[in-house]
mmCIF file of C-alpha atoms and ligand atoms in Angstrom:
data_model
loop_
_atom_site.group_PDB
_atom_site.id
_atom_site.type_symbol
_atom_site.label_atom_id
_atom_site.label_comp_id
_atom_site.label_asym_id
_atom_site.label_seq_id
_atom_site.Cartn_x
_atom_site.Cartn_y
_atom_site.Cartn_z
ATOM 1 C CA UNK A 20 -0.550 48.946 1.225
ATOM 2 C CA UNK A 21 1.259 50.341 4.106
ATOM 3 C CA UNK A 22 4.823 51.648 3.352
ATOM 4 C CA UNK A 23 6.543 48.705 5.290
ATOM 5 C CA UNK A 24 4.424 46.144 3.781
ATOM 6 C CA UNK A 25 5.339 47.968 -0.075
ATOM 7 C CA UNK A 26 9.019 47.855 0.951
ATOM 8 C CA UNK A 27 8.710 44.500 2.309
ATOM 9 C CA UNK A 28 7.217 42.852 -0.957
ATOM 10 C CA UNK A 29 10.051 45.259 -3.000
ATOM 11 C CA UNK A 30 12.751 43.450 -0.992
ATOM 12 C CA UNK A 31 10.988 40.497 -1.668
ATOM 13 C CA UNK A 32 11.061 40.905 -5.314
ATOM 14 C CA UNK A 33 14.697 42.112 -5.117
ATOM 15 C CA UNK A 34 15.783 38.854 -3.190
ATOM 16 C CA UNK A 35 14.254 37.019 -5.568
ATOM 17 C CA UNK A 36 16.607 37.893 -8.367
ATOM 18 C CA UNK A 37 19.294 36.045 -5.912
ATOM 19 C CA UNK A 38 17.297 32.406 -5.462
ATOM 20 C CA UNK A 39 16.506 33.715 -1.962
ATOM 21 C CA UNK A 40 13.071 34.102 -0.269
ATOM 22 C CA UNK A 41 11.578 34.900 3.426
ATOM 23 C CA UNK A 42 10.726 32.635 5.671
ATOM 24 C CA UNK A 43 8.927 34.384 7.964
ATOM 25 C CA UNK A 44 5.959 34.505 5.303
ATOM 26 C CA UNK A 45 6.246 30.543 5.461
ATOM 27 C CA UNK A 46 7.020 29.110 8.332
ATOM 28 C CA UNK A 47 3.513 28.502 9.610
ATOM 29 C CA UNK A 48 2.716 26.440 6.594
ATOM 30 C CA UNK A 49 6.307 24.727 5.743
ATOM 31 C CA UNK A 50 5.937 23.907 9.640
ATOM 32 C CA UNK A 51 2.067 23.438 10.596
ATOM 33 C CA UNK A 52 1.198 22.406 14.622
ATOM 34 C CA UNK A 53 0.251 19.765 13.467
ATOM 35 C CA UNK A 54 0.200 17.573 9.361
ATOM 36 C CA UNK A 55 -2.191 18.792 6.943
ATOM 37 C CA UNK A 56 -2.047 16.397 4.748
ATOM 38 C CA UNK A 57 -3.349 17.578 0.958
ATOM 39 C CA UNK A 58 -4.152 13.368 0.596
ATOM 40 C CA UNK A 59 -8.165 13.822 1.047
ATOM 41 C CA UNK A 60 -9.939 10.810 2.545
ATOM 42 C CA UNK A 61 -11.652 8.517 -0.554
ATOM 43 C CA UNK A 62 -13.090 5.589 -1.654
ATOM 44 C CA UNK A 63 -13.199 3.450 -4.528
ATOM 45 C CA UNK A 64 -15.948 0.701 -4.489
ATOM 46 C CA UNK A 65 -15.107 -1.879 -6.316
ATOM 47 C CA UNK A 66 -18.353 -2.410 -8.015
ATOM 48 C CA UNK A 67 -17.915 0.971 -9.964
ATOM 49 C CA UNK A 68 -14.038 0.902 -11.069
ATOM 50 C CA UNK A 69 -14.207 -3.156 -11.653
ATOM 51 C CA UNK A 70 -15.863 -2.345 -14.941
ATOM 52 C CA UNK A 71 -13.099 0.118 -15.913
ATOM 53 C CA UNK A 72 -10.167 -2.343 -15.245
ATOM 54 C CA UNK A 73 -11.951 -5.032 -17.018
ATOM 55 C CA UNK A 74 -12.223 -2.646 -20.044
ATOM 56 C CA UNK A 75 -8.648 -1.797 -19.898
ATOM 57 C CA UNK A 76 -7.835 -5.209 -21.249
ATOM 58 C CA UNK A 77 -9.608 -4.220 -24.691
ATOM 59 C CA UNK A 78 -7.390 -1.412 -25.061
ATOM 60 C CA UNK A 79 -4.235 -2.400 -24.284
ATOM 61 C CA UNK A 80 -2.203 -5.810 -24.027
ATOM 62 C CA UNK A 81 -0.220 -6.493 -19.988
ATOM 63 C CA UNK A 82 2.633 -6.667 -23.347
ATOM 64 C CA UNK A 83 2.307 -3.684 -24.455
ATOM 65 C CA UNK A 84 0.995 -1.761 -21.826
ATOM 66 C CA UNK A 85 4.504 -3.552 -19.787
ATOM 67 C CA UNK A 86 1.717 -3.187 -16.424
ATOM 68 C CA UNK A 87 -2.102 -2.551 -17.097
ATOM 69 C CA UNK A 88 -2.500 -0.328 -14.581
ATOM 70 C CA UNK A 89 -5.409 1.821 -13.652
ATOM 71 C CA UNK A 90 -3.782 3.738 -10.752
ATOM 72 C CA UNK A 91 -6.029 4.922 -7.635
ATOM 73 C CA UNK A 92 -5.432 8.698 -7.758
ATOM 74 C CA UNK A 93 -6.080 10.504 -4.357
ATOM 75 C CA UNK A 94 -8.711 13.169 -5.840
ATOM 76 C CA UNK A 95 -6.097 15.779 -3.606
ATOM 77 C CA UNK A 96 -3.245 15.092 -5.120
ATOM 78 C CA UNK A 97 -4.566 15.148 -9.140
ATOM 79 C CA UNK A 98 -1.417 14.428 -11.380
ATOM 80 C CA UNK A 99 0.777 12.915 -9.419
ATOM 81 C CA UNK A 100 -0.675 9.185 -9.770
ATOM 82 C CA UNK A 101 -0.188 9.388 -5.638
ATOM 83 C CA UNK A 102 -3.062 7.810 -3.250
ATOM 84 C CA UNK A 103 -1.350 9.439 -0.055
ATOM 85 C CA UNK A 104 2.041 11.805 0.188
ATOM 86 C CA UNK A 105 4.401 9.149 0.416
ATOM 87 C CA UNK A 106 2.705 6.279 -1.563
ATOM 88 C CA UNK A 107 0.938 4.821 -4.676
ATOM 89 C CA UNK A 108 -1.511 2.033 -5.607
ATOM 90 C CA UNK A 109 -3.095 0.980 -8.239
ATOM 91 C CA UNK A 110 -5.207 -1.884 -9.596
ATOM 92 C CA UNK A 111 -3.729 -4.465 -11.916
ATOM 93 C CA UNK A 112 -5.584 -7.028 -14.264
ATOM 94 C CA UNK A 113 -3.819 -9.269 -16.553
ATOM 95 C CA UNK A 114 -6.159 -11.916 -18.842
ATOM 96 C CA UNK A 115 -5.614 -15.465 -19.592
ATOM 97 C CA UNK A 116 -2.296 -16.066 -21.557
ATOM 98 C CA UNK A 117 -0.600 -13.282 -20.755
ATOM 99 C CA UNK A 118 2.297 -12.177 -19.160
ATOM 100 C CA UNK A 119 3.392 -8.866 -17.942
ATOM 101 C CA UNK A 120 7.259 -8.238 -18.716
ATOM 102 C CA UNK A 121 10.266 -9.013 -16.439
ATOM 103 C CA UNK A 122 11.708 -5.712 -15.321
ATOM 104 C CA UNK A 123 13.286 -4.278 -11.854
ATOM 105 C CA UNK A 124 13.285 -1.075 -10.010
ATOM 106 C CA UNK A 125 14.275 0.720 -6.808
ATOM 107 C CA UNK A 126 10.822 0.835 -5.559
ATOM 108 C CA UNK A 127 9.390 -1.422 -3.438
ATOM 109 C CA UNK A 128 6.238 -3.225 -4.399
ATOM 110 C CA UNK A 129 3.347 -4.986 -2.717
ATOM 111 C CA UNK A 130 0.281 -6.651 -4.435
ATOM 112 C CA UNK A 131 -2.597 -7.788 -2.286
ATOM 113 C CA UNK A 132 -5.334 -10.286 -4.639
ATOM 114 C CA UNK A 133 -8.202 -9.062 -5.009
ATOM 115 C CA UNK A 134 -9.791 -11.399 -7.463
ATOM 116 C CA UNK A 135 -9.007 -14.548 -9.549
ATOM 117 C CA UNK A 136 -7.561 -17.620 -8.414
ATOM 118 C CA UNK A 137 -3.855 -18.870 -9.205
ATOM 119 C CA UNK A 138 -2.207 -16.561 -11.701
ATOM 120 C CA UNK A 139 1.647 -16.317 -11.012
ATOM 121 C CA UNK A 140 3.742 -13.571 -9.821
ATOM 122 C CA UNK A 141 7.802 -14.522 -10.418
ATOM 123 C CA UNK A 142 9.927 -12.571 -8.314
ATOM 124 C CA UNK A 143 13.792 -13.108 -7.841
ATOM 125 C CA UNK A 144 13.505 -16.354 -8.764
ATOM 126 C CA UNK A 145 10.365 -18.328 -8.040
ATOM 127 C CA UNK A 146 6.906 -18.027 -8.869
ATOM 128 C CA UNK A 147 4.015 -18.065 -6.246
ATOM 129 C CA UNK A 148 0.422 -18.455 -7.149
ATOM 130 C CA UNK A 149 -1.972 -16.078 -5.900
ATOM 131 C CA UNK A 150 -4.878 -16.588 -4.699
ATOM 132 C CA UNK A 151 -7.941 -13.210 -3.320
ATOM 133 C CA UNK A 152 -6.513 -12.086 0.104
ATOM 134 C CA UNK A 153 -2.693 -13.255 -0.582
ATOM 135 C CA UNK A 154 -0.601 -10.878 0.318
ATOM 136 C CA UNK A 155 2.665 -11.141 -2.020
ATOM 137 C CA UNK A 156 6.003 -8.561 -2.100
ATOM 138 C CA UNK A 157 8.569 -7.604 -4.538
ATOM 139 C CA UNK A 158 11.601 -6.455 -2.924
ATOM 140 C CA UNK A 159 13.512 -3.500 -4.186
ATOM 141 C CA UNK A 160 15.610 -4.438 -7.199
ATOM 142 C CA UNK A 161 14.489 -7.602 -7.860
ATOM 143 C CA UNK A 162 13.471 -9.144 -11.028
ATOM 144 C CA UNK A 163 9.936 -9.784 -11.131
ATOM 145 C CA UNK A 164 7.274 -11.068 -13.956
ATOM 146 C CA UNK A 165 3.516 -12.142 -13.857
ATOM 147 C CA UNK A 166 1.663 -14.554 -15.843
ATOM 148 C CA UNK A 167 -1.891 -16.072 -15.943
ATOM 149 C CA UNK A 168 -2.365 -19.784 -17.283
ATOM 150 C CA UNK A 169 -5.747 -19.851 -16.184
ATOM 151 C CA UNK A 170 -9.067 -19.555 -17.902
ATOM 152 C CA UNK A 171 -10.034 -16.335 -15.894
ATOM 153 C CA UNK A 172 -8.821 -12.404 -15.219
ATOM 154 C CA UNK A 173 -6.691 -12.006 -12.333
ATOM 155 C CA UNK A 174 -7.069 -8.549 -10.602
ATOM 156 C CA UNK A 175 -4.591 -7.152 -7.726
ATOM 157 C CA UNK A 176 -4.003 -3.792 -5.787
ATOM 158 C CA UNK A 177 -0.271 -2.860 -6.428
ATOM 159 C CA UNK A 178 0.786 -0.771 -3.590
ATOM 160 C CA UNK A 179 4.561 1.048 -4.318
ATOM 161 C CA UNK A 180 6.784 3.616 -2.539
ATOM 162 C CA UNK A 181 6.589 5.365 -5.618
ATOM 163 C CA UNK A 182 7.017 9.018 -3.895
ATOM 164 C CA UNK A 183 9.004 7.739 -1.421
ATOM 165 C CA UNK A 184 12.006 6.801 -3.617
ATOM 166 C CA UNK A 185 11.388 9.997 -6.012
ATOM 167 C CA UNK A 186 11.649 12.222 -3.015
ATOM 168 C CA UNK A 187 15.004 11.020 -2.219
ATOM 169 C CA UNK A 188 15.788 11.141 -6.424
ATOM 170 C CA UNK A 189 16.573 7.715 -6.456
ATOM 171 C CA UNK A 190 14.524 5.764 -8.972
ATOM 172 C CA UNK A 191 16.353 2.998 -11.324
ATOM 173 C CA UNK A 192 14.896 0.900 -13.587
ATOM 174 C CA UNK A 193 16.366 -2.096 -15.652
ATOM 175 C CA UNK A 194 13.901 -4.322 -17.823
ATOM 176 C CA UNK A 195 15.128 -7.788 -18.377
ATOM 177 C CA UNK A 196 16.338 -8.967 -21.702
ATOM 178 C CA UNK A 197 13.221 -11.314 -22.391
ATOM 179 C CA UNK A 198 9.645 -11.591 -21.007
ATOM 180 C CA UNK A 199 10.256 -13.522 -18.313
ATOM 181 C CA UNK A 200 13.269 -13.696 -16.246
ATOM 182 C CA UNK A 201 14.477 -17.477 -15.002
ATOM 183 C CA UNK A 202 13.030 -19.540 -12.662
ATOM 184 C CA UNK A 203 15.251 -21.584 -10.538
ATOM 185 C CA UNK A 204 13.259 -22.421 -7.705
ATOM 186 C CA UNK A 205 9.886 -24.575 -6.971
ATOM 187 C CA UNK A 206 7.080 -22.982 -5.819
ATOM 188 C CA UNK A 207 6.401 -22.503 -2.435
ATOM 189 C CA UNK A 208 10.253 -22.891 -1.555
ATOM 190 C CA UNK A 209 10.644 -19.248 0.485
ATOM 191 C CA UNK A 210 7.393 -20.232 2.347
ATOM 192 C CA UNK A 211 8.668 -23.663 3.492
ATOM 193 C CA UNK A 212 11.923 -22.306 4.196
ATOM 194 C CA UNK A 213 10.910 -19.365 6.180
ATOM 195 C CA UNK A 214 7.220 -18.759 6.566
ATOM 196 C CA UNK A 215 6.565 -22.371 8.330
ATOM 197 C CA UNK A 216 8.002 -21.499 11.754
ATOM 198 C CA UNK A 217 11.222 -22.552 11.223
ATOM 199 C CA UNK A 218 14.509 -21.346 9.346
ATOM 200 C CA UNK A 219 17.364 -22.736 7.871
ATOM 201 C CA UNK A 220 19.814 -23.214 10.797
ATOM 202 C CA UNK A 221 22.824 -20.484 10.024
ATOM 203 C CA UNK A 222 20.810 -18.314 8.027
ATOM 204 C CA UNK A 223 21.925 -14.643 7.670
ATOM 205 C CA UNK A 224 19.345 -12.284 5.533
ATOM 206 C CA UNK A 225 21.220 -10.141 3.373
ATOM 207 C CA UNK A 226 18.123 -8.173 2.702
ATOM 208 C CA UNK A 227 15.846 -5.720 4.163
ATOM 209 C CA UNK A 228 13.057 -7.202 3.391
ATOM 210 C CA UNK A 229 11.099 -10.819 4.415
ATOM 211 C CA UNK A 230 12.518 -13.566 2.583
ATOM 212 C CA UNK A 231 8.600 -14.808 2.605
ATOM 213 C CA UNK A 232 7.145 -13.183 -0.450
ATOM 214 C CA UNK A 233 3.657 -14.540 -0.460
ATOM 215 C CA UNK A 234 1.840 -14.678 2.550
ATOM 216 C CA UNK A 235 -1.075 -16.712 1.394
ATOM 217 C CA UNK A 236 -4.777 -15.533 2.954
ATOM 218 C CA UNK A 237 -5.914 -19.050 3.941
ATOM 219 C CA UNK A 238 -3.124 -19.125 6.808
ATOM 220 C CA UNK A 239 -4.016 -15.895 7.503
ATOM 221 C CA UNK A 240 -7.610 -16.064 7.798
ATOM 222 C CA UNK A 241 -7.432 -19.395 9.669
ATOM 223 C CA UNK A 242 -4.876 -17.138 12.263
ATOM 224 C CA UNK A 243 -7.181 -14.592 12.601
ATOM 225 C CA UNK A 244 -10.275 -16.429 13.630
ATOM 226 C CA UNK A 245 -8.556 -18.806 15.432
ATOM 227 C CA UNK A 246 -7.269 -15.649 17.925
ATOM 228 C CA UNK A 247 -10.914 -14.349 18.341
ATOM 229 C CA UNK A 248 -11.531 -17.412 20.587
ATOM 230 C CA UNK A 249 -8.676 -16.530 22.693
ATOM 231 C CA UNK A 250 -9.174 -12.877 23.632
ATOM 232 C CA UNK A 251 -10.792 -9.540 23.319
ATOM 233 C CA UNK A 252 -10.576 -7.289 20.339
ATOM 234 C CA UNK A 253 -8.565 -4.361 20.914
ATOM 235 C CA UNK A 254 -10.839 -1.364 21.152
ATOM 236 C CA UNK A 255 -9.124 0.933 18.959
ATOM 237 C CA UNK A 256 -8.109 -1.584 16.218
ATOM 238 C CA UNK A 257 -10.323 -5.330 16.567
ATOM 239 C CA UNK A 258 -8.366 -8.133 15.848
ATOM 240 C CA UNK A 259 -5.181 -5.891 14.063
ATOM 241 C CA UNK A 260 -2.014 -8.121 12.997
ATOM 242 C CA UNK A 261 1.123 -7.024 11.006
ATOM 243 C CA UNK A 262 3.014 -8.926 8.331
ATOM 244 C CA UNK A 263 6.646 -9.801 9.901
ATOM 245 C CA UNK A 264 9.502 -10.979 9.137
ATOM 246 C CA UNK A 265 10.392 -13.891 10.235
ATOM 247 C CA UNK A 266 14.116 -13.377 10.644
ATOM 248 C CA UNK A 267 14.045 -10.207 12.631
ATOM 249 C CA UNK A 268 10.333 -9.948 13.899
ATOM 250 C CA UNK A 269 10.220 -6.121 12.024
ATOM 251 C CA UNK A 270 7.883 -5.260 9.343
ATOM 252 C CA UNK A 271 8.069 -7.689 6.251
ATOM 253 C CA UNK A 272 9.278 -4.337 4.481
ATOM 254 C CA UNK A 273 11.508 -1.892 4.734
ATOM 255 C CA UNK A 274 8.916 1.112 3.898
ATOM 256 C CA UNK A 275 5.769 0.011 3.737
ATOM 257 C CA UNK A 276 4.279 -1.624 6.938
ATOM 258 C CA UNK A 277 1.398 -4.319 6.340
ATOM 259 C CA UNK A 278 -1.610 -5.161 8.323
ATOM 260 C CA UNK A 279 -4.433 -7.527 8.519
ATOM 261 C CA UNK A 280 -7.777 -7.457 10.998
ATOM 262 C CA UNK A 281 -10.629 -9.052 11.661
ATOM 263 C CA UNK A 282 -13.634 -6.985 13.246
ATOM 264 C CA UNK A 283 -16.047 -9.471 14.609
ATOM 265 C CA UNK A 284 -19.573 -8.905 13.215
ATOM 266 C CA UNK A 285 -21.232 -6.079 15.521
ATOM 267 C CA UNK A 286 -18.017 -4.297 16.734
ATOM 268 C CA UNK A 287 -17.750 -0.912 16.377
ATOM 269 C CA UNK A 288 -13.873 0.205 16.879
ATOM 270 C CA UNK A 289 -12.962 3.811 18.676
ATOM 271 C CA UNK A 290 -11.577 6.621 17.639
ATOM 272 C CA UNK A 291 -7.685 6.603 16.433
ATOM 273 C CA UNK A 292 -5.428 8.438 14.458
ATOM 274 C CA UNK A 293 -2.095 8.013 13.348
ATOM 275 C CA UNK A 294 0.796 9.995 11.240
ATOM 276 C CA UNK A 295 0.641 7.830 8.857
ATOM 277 C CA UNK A 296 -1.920 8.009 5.853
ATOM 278 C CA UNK A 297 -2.827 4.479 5.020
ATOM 279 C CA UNK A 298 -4.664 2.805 1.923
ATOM 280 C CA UNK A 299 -7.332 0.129 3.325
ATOM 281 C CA UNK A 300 -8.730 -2.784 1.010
ATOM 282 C CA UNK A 301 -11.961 -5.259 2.243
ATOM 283 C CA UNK A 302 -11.110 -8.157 2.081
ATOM 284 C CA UNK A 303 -14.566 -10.125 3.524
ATOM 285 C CA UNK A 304 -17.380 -8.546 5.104
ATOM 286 C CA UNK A 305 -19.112 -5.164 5.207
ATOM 287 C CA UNK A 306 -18.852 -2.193 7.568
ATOM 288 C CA UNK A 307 -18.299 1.224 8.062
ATOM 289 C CA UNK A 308 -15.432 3.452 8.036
ATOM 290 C CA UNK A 309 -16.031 7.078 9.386
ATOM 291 C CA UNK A 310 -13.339 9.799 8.851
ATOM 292 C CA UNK A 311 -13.838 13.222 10.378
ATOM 293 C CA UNK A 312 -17.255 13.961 9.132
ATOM 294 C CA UNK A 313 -17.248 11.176 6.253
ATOM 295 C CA UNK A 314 -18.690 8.223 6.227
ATOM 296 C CA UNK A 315 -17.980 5.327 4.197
ATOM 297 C CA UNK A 316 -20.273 2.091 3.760
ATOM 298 C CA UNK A 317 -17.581 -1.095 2.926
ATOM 299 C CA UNK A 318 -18.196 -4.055 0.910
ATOM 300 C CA UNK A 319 -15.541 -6.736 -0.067
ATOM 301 C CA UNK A 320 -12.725 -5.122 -2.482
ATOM 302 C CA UNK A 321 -13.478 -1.208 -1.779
ATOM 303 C CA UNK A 322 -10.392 0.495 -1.316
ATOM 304 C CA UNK A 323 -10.219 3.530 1.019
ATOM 305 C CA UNK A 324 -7.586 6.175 1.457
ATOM 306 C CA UNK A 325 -7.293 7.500 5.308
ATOM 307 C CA UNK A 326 -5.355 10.655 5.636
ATOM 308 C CA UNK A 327 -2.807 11.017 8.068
ATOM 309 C CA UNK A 328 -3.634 12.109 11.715
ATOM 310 C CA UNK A 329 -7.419 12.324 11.091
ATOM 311 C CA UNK A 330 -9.308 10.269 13.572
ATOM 312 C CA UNK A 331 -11.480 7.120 12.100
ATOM 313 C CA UNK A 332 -13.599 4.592 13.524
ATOM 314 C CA UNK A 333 -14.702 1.399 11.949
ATOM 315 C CA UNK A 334 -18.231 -0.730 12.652
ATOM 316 C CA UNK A 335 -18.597 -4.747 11.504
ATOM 317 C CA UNK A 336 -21.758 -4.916 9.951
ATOM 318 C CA UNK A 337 -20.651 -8.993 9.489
ATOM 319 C CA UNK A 338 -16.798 -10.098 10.463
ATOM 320 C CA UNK A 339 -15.344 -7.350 8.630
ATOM 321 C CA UNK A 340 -11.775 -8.522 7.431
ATOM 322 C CA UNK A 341 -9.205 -5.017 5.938
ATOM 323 C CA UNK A 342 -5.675 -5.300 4.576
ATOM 324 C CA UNK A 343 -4.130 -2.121 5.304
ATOM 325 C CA UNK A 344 -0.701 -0.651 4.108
ATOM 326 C CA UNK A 345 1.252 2.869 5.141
ATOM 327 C CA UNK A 346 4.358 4.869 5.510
ATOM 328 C CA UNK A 347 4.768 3.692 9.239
ATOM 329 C CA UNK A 348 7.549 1.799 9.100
ATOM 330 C CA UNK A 349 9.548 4.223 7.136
ATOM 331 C CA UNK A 350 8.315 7.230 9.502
ATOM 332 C CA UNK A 351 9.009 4.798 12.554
ATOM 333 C CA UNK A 352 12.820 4.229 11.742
ATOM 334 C CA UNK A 353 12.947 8.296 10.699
ATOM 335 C CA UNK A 354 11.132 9.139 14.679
ATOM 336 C CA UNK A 355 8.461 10.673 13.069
ATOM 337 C CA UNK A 356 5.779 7.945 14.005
ATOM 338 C CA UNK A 357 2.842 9.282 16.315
ATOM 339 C CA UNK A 358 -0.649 7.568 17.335
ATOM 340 C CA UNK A 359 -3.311 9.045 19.280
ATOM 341 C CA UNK A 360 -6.431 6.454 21.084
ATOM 342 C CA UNK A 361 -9.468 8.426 21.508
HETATM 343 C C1 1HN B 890 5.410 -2.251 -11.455
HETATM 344 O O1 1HN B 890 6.600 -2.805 -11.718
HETATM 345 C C2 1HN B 890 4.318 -3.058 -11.213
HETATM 346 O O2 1HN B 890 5.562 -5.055 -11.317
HETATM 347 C C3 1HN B 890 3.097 -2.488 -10.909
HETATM 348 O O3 1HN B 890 3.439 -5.212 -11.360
HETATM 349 C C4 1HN B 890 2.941 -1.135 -10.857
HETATM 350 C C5 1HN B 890 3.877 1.074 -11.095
HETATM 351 C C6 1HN B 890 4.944 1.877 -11.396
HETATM 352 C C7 1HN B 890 6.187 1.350 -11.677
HETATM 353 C C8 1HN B 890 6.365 -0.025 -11.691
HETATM 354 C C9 1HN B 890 4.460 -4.545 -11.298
HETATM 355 C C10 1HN B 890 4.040 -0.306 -11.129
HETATM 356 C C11 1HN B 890 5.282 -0.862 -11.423
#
């Protein structure tokens, strides 16, 4: 080693003793041209990991386990039980007769139904039913249970700003003194009241988040096709709709922003990117999804991680229907948001 390099790593070692280090041997990687996201592109098909949630159920009680979780770890991020940077997901079964435990937490949580039909999630409140394709939130800090009185295993993709919040150290948890926390609403009361085009005249949202909390897939499905008759797909993105809220028109949360689209059977999208790293689930249909050099072959279910900033395309080998979920909104309101059409 060259004499300035030999006292350069001595004063290294000798700043060290004080907490302090160089930047100049960092700055190209703390600050790169442009993100380099460690979150690797992947896919989970659901016909391989279905077998392993189903099998979690003879291991563990929703009881016991408080969620029975298997949780979609990006194969780039291995012990962190993160699917991108900023966010986690995970898939969720609970059996016939049992409930998962009231608790509440800072994080934000979204579940989007993958299969089953009419277990109930209870959040602040009132229960909704869900049913494959519903898309259903659970603000921060609010109380929230599930429960299945049907005959059959109910399976959902939890999606939570689990990083997010730990970045910023501010995680709290309380659980609820019993299993399930009250009830003091009917079903399908937030929908009427806000999801049907209308509000209550004088209302003022105290919260950041959409007082909808289920927005049920047969609405949305029936909004979707219904646009394809009306105009052309958007070349970058098909058919591509966000959740809103219906009292300010934003996203229906505060940090993670929601879509839905439909690619008609045949269409091939171009290339995009975004800044944003976002977690894809099919919800009807099969296709393609090509990232960089990757190709991935969809069929209802999969789940598929997209790094930030890497350019993807998607095909419709039938009318190809994808929830999607990302940082976006949070990086929009911090002016970090970028999008590039190819
Ligand atoms: C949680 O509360 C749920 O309520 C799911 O279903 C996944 C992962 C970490 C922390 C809390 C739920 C969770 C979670």
């Amino acid at each position: 080693m060259s004499t300035i390099q030999t006292q350069r790593e001595a004063f290294y070692g000798r700043a060290d003793t004080q907490s302090l280090a160089p930047l100049w041997t960092r700055l190209k990687s703390l600050v790169p041209e442009a993100p380099a996201p460690a979150c690797v592109a992947h896919q989970w098909r659901y016909e391989d990991v279905r077998p392993y949630v189903l099998e979690s159920a003879e291991h563990i009680s929703a009881k016991e386990a408080e969620r029975r979780v298997l949780i979609l770890e990006n194969p780039g991020l291995q012990g962190s039980s993160q699917i991108t940077n900023s966010l986690y997901a995970g898939l969720q079964l609970i059996m016939p007769g049992e409930v998962a435990p009231a608790h509440r937490h800072t994080q934000s949580a979204l579940r989007f139904i993958i299969e089953g039909s009419g277990a109930y999630t209870a959040v602040d409140g009132e229960k909704t039913l869900m049913e494959p394709g519903d898309f259903v939130i659970t603000p921060s800090w609010t109380f929230h249970h599930h429960g299945n009185e049907t005959n059959a295993p109910m399976v959902w993709l939890d999606g939570l700003d689990i990083p997010l919040v730990a970045l910023f150290n501010s995680t709290f948890r309380e659980d609820y003194p019993s299993d399930e926390a009250p009830v003091s609403r009917p079903a399908g009361d937030a929908l009427a009241r806000y999801g049907s085009g209308l509000l209550p005249v004088g209302y003022q949202s105290g919260s950041l988040n959409s007082p909808v909390f289920n927005y049920p897939y047969a609405r949305t499905r029936e909004a979707l096709h219904t646009l394809t008759r009306g105009s052309e797909p958007d070349a970058h993105a098909g058919y591509l709709m966000r959740y809103v809220n219906p009292v300010d028109g934003g996203w229906a949360m505060p940090t993670m922003a929601t879509t839905i689209r439909l690619l008609p059977k045949g269409f091939a999208t171009r290339g995009y990117r975004s800044s944003d790293s976002a977690v894809f689930v099919v919800v009807e249909g099969r296709g393609r999804l090509q990232i960089g050099d990757e190709r991935f072959d969809l069929s209802p279910h999969d789940v598929v991680v997209v790094p930030g900033w890497m350019s993807y395309t998607l095909h419709a080998n039938d009318d190809l229907v994808l929830f999607s979920y990302s940082d976006r909104v949070a990086q929009e309101k911090l002016g970090f948001f970028r999008e590039q059409r190819f």
